[in-house]
PDB file of N, CA and C in Angstrom:
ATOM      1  N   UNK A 266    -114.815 -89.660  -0.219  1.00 41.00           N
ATOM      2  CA  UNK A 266    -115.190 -89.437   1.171  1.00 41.00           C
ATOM      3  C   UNK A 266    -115.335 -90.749   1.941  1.00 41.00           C
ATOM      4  N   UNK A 267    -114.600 -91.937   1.534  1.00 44.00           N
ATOM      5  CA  UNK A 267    -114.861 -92.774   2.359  1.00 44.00           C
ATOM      6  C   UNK A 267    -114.086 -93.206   3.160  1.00 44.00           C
ATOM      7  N   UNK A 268    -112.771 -92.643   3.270  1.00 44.00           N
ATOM      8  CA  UNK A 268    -111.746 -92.738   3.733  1.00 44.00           C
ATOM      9  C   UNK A 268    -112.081 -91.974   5.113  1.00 44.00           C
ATOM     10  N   UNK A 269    -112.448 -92.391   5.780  1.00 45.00           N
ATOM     11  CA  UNK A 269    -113.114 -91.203   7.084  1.00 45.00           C
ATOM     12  C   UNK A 269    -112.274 -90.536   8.192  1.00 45.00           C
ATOM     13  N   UNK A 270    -111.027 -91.404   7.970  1.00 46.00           N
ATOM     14  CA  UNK A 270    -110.054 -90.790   9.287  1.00 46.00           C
ATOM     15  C   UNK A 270    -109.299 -89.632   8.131  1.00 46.00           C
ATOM     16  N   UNK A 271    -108.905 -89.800   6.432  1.00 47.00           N
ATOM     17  CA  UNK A 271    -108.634 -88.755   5.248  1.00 47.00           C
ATOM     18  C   UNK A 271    -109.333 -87.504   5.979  1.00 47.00           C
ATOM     19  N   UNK A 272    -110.824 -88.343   5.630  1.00 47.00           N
ATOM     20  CA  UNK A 272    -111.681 -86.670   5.957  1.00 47.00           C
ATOM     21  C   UNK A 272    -111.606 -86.179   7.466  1.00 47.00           C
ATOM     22  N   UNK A 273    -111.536 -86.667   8.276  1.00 47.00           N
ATOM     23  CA  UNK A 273    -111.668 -85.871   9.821  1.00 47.00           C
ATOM     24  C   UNK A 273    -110.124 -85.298   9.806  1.00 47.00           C
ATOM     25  N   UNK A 274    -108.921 -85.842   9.260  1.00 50.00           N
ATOM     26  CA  UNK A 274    -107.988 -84.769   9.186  1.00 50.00           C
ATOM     27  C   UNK A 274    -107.898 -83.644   7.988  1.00 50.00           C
ATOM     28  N   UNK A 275    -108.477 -84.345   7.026  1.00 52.00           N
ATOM     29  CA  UNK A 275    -108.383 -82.673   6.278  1.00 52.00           C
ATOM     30  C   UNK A 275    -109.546 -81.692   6.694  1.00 52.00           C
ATOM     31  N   UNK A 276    -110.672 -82.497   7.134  1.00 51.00           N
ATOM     32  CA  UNK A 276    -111.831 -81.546   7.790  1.00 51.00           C
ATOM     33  C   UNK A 276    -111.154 -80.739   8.861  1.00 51.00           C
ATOM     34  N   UNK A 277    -110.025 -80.864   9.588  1.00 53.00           N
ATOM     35  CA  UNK A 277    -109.705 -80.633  10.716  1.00 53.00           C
ATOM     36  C   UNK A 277    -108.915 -79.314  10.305  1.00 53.00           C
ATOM     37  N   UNK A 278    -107.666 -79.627   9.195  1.00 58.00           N
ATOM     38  CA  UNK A 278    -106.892 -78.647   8.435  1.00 58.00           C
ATOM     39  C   UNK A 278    -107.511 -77.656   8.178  1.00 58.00           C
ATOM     40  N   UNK A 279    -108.926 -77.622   7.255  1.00 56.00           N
ATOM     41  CA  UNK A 279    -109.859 -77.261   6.720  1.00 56.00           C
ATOM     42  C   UNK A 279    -110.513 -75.538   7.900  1.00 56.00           C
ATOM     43  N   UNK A 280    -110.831 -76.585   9.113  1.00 51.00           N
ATOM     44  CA  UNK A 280    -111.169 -75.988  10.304  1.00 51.00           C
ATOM     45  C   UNK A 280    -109.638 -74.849  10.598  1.00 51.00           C
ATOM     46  N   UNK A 281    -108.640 -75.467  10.937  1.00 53.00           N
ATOM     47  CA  UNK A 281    -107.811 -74.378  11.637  1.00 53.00           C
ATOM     48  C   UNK A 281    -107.199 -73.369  10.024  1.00 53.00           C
ATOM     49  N   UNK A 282    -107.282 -73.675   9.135  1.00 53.00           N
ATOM     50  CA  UNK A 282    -107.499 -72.626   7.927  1.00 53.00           C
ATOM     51  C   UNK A 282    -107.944 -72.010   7.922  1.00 53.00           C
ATOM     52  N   UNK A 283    -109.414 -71.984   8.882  1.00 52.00           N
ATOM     53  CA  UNK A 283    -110.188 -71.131   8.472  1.00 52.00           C
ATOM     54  C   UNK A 283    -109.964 -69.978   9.889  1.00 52.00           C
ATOM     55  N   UNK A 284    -109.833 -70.634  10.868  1.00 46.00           N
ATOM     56  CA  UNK A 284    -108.938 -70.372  11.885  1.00 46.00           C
ATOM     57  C   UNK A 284    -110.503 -70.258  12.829  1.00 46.00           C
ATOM     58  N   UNK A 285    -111.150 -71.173  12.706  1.00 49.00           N
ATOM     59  CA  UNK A 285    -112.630 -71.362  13.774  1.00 49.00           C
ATOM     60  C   UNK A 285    -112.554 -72.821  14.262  1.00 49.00           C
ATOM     61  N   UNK A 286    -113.247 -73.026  15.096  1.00 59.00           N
ATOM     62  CA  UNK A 286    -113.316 -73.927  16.020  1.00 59.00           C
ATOM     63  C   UNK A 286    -114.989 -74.758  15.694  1.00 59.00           C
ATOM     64  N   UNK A 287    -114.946 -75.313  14.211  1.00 72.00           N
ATOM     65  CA  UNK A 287    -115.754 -75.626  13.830  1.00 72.00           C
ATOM     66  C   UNK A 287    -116.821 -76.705  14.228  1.00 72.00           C
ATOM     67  N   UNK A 288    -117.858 -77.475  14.564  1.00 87.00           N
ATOM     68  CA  UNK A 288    -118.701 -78.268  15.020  1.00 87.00           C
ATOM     69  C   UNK A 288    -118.172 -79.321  13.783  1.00 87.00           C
ATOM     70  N   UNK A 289    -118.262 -80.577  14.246  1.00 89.00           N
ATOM     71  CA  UNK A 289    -118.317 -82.383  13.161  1.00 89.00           C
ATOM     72  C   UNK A 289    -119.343 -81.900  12.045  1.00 89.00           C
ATOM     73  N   UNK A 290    -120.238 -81.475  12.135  1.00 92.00           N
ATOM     74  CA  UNK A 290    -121.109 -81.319  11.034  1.00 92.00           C
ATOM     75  C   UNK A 290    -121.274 -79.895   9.837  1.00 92.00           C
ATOM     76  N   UNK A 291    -120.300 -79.225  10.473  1.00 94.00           N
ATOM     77  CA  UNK A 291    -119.875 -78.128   9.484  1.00 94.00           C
ATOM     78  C   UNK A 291    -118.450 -78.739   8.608  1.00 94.00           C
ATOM     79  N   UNK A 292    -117.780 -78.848   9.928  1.00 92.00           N
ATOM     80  CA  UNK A 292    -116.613 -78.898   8.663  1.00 92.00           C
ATOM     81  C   UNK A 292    -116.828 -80.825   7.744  1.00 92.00           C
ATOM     82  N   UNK A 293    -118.003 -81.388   8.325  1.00 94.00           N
ATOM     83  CA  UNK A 293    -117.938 -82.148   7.083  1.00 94.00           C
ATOM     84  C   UNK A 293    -118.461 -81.908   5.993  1.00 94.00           C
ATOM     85  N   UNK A 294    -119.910 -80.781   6.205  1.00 95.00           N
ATOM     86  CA  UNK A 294    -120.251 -79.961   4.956  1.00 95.00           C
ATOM     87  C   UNK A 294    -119.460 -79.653   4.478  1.00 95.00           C
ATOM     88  N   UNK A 295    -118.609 -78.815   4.720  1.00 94.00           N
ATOM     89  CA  UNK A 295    -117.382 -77.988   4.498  1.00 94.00           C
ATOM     90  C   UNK A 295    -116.614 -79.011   3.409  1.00 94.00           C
ATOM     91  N   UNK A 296    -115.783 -79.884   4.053  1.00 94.00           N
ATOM     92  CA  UNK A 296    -115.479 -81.453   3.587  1.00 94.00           C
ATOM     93  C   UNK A 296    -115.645 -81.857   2.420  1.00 94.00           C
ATOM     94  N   UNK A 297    -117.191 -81.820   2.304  1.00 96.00           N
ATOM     95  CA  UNK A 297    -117.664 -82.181   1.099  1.00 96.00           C
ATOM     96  C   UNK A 297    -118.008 -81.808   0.527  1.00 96.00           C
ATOM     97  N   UNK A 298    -118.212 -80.494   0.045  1.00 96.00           N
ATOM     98  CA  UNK A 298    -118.190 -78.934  -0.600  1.00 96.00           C
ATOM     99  C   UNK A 298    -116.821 -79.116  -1.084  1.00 96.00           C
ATOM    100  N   UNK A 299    -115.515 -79.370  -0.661  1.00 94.00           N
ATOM    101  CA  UNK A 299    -114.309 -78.888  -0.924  1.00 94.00           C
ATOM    102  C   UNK A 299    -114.239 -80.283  -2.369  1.00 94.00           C
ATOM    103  N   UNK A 300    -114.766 -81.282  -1.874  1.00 95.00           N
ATOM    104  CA  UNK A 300    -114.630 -82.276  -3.092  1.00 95.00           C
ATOM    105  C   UNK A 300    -115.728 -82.414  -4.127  1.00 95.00           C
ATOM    106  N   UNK A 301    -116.701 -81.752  -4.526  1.00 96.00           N
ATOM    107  CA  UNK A 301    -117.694 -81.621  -4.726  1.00 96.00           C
ATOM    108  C   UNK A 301    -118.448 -80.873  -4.931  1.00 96.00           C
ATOM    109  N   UNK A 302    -118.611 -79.120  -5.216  1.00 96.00           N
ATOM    110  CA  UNK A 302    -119.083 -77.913  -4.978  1.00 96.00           C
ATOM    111  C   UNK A 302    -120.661 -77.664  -5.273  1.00 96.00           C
ATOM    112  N   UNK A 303    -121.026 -78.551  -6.667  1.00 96.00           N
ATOM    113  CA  UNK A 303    -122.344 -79.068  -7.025  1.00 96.00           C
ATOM    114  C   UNK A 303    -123.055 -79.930  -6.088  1.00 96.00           C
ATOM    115  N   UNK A 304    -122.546 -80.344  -4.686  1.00 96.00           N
ATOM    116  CA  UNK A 304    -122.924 -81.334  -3.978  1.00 96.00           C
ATOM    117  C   UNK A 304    -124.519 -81.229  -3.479  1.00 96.00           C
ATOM    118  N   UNK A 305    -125.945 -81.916  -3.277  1.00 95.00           N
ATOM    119  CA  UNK A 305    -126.577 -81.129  -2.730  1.00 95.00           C
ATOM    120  C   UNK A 305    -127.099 -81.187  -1.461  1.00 95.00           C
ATOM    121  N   UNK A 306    -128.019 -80.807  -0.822  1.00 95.00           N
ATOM    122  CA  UNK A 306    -128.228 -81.122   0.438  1.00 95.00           C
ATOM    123  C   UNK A 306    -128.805 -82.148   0.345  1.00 95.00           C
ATOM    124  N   UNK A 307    -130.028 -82.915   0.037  1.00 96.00           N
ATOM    125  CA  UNK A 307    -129.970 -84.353   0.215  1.00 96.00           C
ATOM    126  C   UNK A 307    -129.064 -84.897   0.371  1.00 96.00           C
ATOM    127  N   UNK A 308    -127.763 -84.740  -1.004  1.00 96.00           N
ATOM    128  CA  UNK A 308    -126.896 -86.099  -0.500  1.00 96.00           C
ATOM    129  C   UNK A 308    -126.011 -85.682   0.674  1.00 96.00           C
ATOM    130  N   UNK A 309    -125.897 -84.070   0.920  1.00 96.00           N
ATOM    131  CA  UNK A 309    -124.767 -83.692   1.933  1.00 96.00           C
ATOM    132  C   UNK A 309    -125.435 -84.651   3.124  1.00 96.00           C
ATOM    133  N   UNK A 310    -126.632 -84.739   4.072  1.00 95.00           N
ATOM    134  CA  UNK A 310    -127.856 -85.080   4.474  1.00 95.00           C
ATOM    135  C   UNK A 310    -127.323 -86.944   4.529  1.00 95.00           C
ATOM    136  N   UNK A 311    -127.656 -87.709   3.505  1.00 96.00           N
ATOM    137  CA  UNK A 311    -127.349 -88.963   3.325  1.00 96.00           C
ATOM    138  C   UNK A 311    -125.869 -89.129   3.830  1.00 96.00           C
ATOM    139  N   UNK A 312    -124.926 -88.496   3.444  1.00 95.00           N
ATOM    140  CA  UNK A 312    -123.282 -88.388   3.394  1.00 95.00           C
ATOM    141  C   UNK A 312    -123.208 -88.403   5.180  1.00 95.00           C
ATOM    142  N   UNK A 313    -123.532 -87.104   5.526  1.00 94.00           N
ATOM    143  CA  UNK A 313    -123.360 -87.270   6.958  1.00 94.00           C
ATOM    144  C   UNK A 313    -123.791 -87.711   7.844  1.00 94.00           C
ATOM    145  N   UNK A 314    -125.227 -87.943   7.604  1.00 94.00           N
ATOM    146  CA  UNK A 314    -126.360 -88.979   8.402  1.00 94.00           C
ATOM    147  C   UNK A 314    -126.899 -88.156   9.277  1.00 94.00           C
ATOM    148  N   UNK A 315    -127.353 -86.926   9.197  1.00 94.00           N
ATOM    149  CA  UNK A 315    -128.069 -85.616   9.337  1.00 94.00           C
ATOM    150  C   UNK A 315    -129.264 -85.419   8.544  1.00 94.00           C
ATOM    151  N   UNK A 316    -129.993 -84.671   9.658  1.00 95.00           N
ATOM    152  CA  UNK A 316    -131.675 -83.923   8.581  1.00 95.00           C
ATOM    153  C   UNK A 316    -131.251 -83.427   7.657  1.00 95.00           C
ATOM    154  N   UNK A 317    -132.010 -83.521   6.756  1.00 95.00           N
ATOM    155  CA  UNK A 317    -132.069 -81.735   5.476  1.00 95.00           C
ATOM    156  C   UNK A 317    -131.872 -80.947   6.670  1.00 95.00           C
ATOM    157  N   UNK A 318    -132.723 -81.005   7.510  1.00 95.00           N
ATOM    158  CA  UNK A 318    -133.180 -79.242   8.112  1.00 95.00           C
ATOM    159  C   UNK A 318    -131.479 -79.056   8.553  1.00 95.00           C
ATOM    160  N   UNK A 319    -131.132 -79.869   9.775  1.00 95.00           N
ATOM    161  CA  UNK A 319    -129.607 -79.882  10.346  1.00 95.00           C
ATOM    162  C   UNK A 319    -129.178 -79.732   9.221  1.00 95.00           C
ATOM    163  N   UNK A 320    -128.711 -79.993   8.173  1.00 95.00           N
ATOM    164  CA  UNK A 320    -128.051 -79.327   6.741  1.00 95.00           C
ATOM    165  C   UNK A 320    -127.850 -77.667   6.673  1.00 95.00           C
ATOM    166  N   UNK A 321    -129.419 -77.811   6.500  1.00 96.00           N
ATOM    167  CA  UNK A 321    -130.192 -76.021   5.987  1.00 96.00           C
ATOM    168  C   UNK A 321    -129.416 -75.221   7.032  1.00 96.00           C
ATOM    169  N   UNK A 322    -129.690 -75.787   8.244  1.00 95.00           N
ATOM    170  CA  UNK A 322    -129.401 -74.834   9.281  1.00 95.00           C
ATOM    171  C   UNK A 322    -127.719 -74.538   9.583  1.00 95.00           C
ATOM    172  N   UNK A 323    -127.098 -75.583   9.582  1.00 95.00           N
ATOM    173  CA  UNK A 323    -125.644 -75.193   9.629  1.00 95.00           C
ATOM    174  C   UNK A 323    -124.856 -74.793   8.678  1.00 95.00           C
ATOM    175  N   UNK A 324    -125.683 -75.122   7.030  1.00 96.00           N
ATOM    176  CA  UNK A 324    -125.317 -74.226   5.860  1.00 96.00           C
ATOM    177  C   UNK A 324    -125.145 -72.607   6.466  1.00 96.00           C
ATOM    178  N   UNK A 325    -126.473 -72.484   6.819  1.00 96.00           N
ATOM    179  CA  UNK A 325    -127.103 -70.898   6.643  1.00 96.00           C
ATOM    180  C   UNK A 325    -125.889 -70.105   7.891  1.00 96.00           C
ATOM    181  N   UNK A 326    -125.910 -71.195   9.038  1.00 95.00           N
ATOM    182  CA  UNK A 326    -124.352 -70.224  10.076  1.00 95.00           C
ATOM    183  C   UNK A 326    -123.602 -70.289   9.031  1.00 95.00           C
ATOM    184  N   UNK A 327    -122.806 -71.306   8.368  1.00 95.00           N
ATOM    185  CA  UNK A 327    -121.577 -71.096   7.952  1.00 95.00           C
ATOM    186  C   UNK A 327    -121.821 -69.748   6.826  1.00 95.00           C
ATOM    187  N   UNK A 328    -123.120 -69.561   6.178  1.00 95.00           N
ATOM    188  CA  UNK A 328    -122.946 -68.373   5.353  1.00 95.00           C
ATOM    189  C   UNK A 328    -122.849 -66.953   6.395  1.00 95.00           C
ATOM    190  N   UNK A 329    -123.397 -67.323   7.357  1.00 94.00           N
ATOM    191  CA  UNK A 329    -123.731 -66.277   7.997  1.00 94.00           C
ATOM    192  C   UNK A 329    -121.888 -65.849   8.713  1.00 94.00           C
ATOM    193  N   UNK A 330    -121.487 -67.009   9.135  1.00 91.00           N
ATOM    194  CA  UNK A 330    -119.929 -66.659   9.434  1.00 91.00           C
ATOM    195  C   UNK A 330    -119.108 -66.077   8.091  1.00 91.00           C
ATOM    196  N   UNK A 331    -119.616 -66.027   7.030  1.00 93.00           N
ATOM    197  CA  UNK A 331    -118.579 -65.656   5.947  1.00 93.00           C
ATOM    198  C   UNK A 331    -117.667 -66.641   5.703  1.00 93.00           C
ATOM    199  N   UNK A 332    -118.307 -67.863   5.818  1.00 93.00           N
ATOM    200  CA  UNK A 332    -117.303 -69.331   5.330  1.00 93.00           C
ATOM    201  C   UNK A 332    -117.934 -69.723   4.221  1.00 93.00           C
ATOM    202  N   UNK A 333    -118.897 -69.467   3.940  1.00 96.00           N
ATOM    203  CA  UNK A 333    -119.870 -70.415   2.764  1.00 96.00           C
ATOM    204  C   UNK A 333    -120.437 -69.140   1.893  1.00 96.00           C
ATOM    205  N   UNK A 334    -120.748 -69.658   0.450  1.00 96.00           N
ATOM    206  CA  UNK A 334    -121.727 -68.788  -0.347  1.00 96.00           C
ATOM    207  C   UNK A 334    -122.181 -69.786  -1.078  1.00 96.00           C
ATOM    208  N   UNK A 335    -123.335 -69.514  -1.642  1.00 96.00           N
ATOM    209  CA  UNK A 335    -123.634 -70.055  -3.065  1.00 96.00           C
ATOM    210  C   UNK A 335    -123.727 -69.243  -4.322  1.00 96.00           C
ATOM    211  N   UNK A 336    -123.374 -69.342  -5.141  1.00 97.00           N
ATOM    212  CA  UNK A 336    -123.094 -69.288  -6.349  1.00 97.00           C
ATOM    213  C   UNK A 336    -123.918 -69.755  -7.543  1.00 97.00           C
ATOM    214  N   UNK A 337    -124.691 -68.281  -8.026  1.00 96.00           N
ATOM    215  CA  UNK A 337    -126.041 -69.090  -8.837  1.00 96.00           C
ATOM    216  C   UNK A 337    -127.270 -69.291  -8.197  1.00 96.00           C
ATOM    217  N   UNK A 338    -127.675 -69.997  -8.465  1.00 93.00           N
ATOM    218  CA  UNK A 338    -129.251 -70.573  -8.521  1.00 93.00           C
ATOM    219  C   UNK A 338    -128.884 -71.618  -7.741  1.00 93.00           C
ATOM    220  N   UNK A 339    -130.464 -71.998  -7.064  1.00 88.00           N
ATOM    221  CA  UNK A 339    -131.046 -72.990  -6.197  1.00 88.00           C
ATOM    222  C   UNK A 339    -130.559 -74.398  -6.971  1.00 88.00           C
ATOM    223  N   UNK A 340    -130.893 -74.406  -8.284  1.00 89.00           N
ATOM    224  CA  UNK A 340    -130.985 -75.719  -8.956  1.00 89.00           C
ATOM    225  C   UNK A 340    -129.455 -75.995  -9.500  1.00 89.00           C
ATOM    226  N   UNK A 341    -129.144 -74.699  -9.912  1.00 92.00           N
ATOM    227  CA  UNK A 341    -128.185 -75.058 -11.077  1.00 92.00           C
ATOM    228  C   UNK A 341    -126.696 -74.060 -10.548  1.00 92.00           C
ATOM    229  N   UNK A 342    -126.382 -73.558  -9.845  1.00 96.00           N
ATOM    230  CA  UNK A 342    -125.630 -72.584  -8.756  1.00 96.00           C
ATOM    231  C   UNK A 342    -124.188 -73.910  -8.097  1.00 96.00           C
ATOM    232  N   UNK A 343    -123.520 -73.250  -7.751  1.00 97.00           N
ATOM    233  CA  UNK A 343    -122.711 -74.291  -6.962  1.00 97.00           C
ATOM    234  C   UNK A 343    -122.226 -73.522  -5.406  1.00 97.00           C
ATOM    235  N   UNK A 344    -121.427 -74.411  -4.506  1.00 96.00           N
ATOM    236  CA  UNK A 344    -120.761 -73.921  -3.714  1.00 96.00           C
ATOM    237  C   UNK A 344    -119.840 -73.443  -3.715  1.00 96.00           C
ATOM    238  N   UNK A 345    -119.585 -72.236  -3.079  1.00 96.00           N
ATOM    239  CA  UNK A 345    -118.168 -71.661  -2.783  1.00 96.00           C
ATOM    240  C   UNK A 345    -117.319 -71.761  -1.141  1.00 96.00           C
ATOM    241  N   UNK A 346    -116.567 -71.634  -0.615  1.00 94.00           N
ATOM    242  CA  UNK A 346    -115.787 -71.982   0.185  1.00 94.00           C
ATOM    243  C   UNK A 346    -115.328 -70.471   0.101  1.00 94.00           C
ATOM    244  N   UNK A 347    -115.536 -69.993   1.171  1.00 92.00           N
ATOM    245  CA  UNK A 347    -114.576 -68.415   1.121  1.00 92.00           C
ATOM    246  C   UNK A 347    -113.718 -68.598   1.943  1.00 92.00           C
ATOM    247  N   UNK A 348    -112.322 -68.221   1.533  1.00 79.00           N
ATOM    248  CA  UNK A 348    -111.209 -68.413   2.007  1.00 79.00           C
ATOM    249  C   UNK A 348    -111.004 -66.909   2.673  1.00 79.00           C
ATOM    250  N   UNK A 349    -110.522 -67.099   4.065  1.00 67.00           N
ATOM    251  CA  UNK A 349    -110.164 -65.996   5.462  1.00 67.00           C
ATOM    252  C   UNK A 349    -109.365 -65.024   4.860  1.00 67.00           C
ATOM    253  N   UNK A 350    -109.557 -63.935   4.885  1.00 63.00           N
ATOM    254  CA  UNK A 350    -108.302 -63.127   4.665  1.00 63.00           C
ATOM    255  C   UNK A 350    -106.779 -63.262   5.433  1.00 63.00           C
ATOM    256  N   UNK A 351    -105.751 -62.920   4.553  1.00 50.00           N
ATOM    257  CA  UNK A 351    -104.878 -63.010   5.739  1.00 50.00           C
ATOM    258  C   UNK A 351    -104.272 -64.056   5.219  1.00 50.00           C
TER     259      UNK A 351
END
């Protein structure tokens, strides 16, 4: 992820894949979920230079859009990426 213009175009790909018009701070969650699925919110948090809470909270839309799940447990669970039908 340090390649940052890498990530704002595959974040971008990422975005019209999913076929939404995503906010900088989702699809870099998103981003870094896709390289990383164990990733957690602290470091998502450190990574993007965002609160936990701003984390928590744009996690919980993207689950709520049917883009995100978790998988498992709090501790030991990973991320999923749900891919659009179609």
């Amino acid at each position: 992820l340090r390649d940052e213009k890498g990530v704002q175009e595959s974040s971008t790909k990422l975005g019209e894949k999913l076929g939404e018009k995503l906010g900088e701070t989702k699809k870099s969650i998103l981003q870094a979920i896709q390289h990383d699925k164990y990733i957690t919110i602290p470091v998502l948090s450190k990574l993007i230079n965002v609160s936990t809470t701003a984390i928590e909270n744009n996690i919980a839309k993207l689950k709520d859009a049917g883009l995100l799940r978790r998988i498992g447990s709090d501790r030991g669970g990973h991320w999923e990426i749900v891919k659009p039908e179609g």
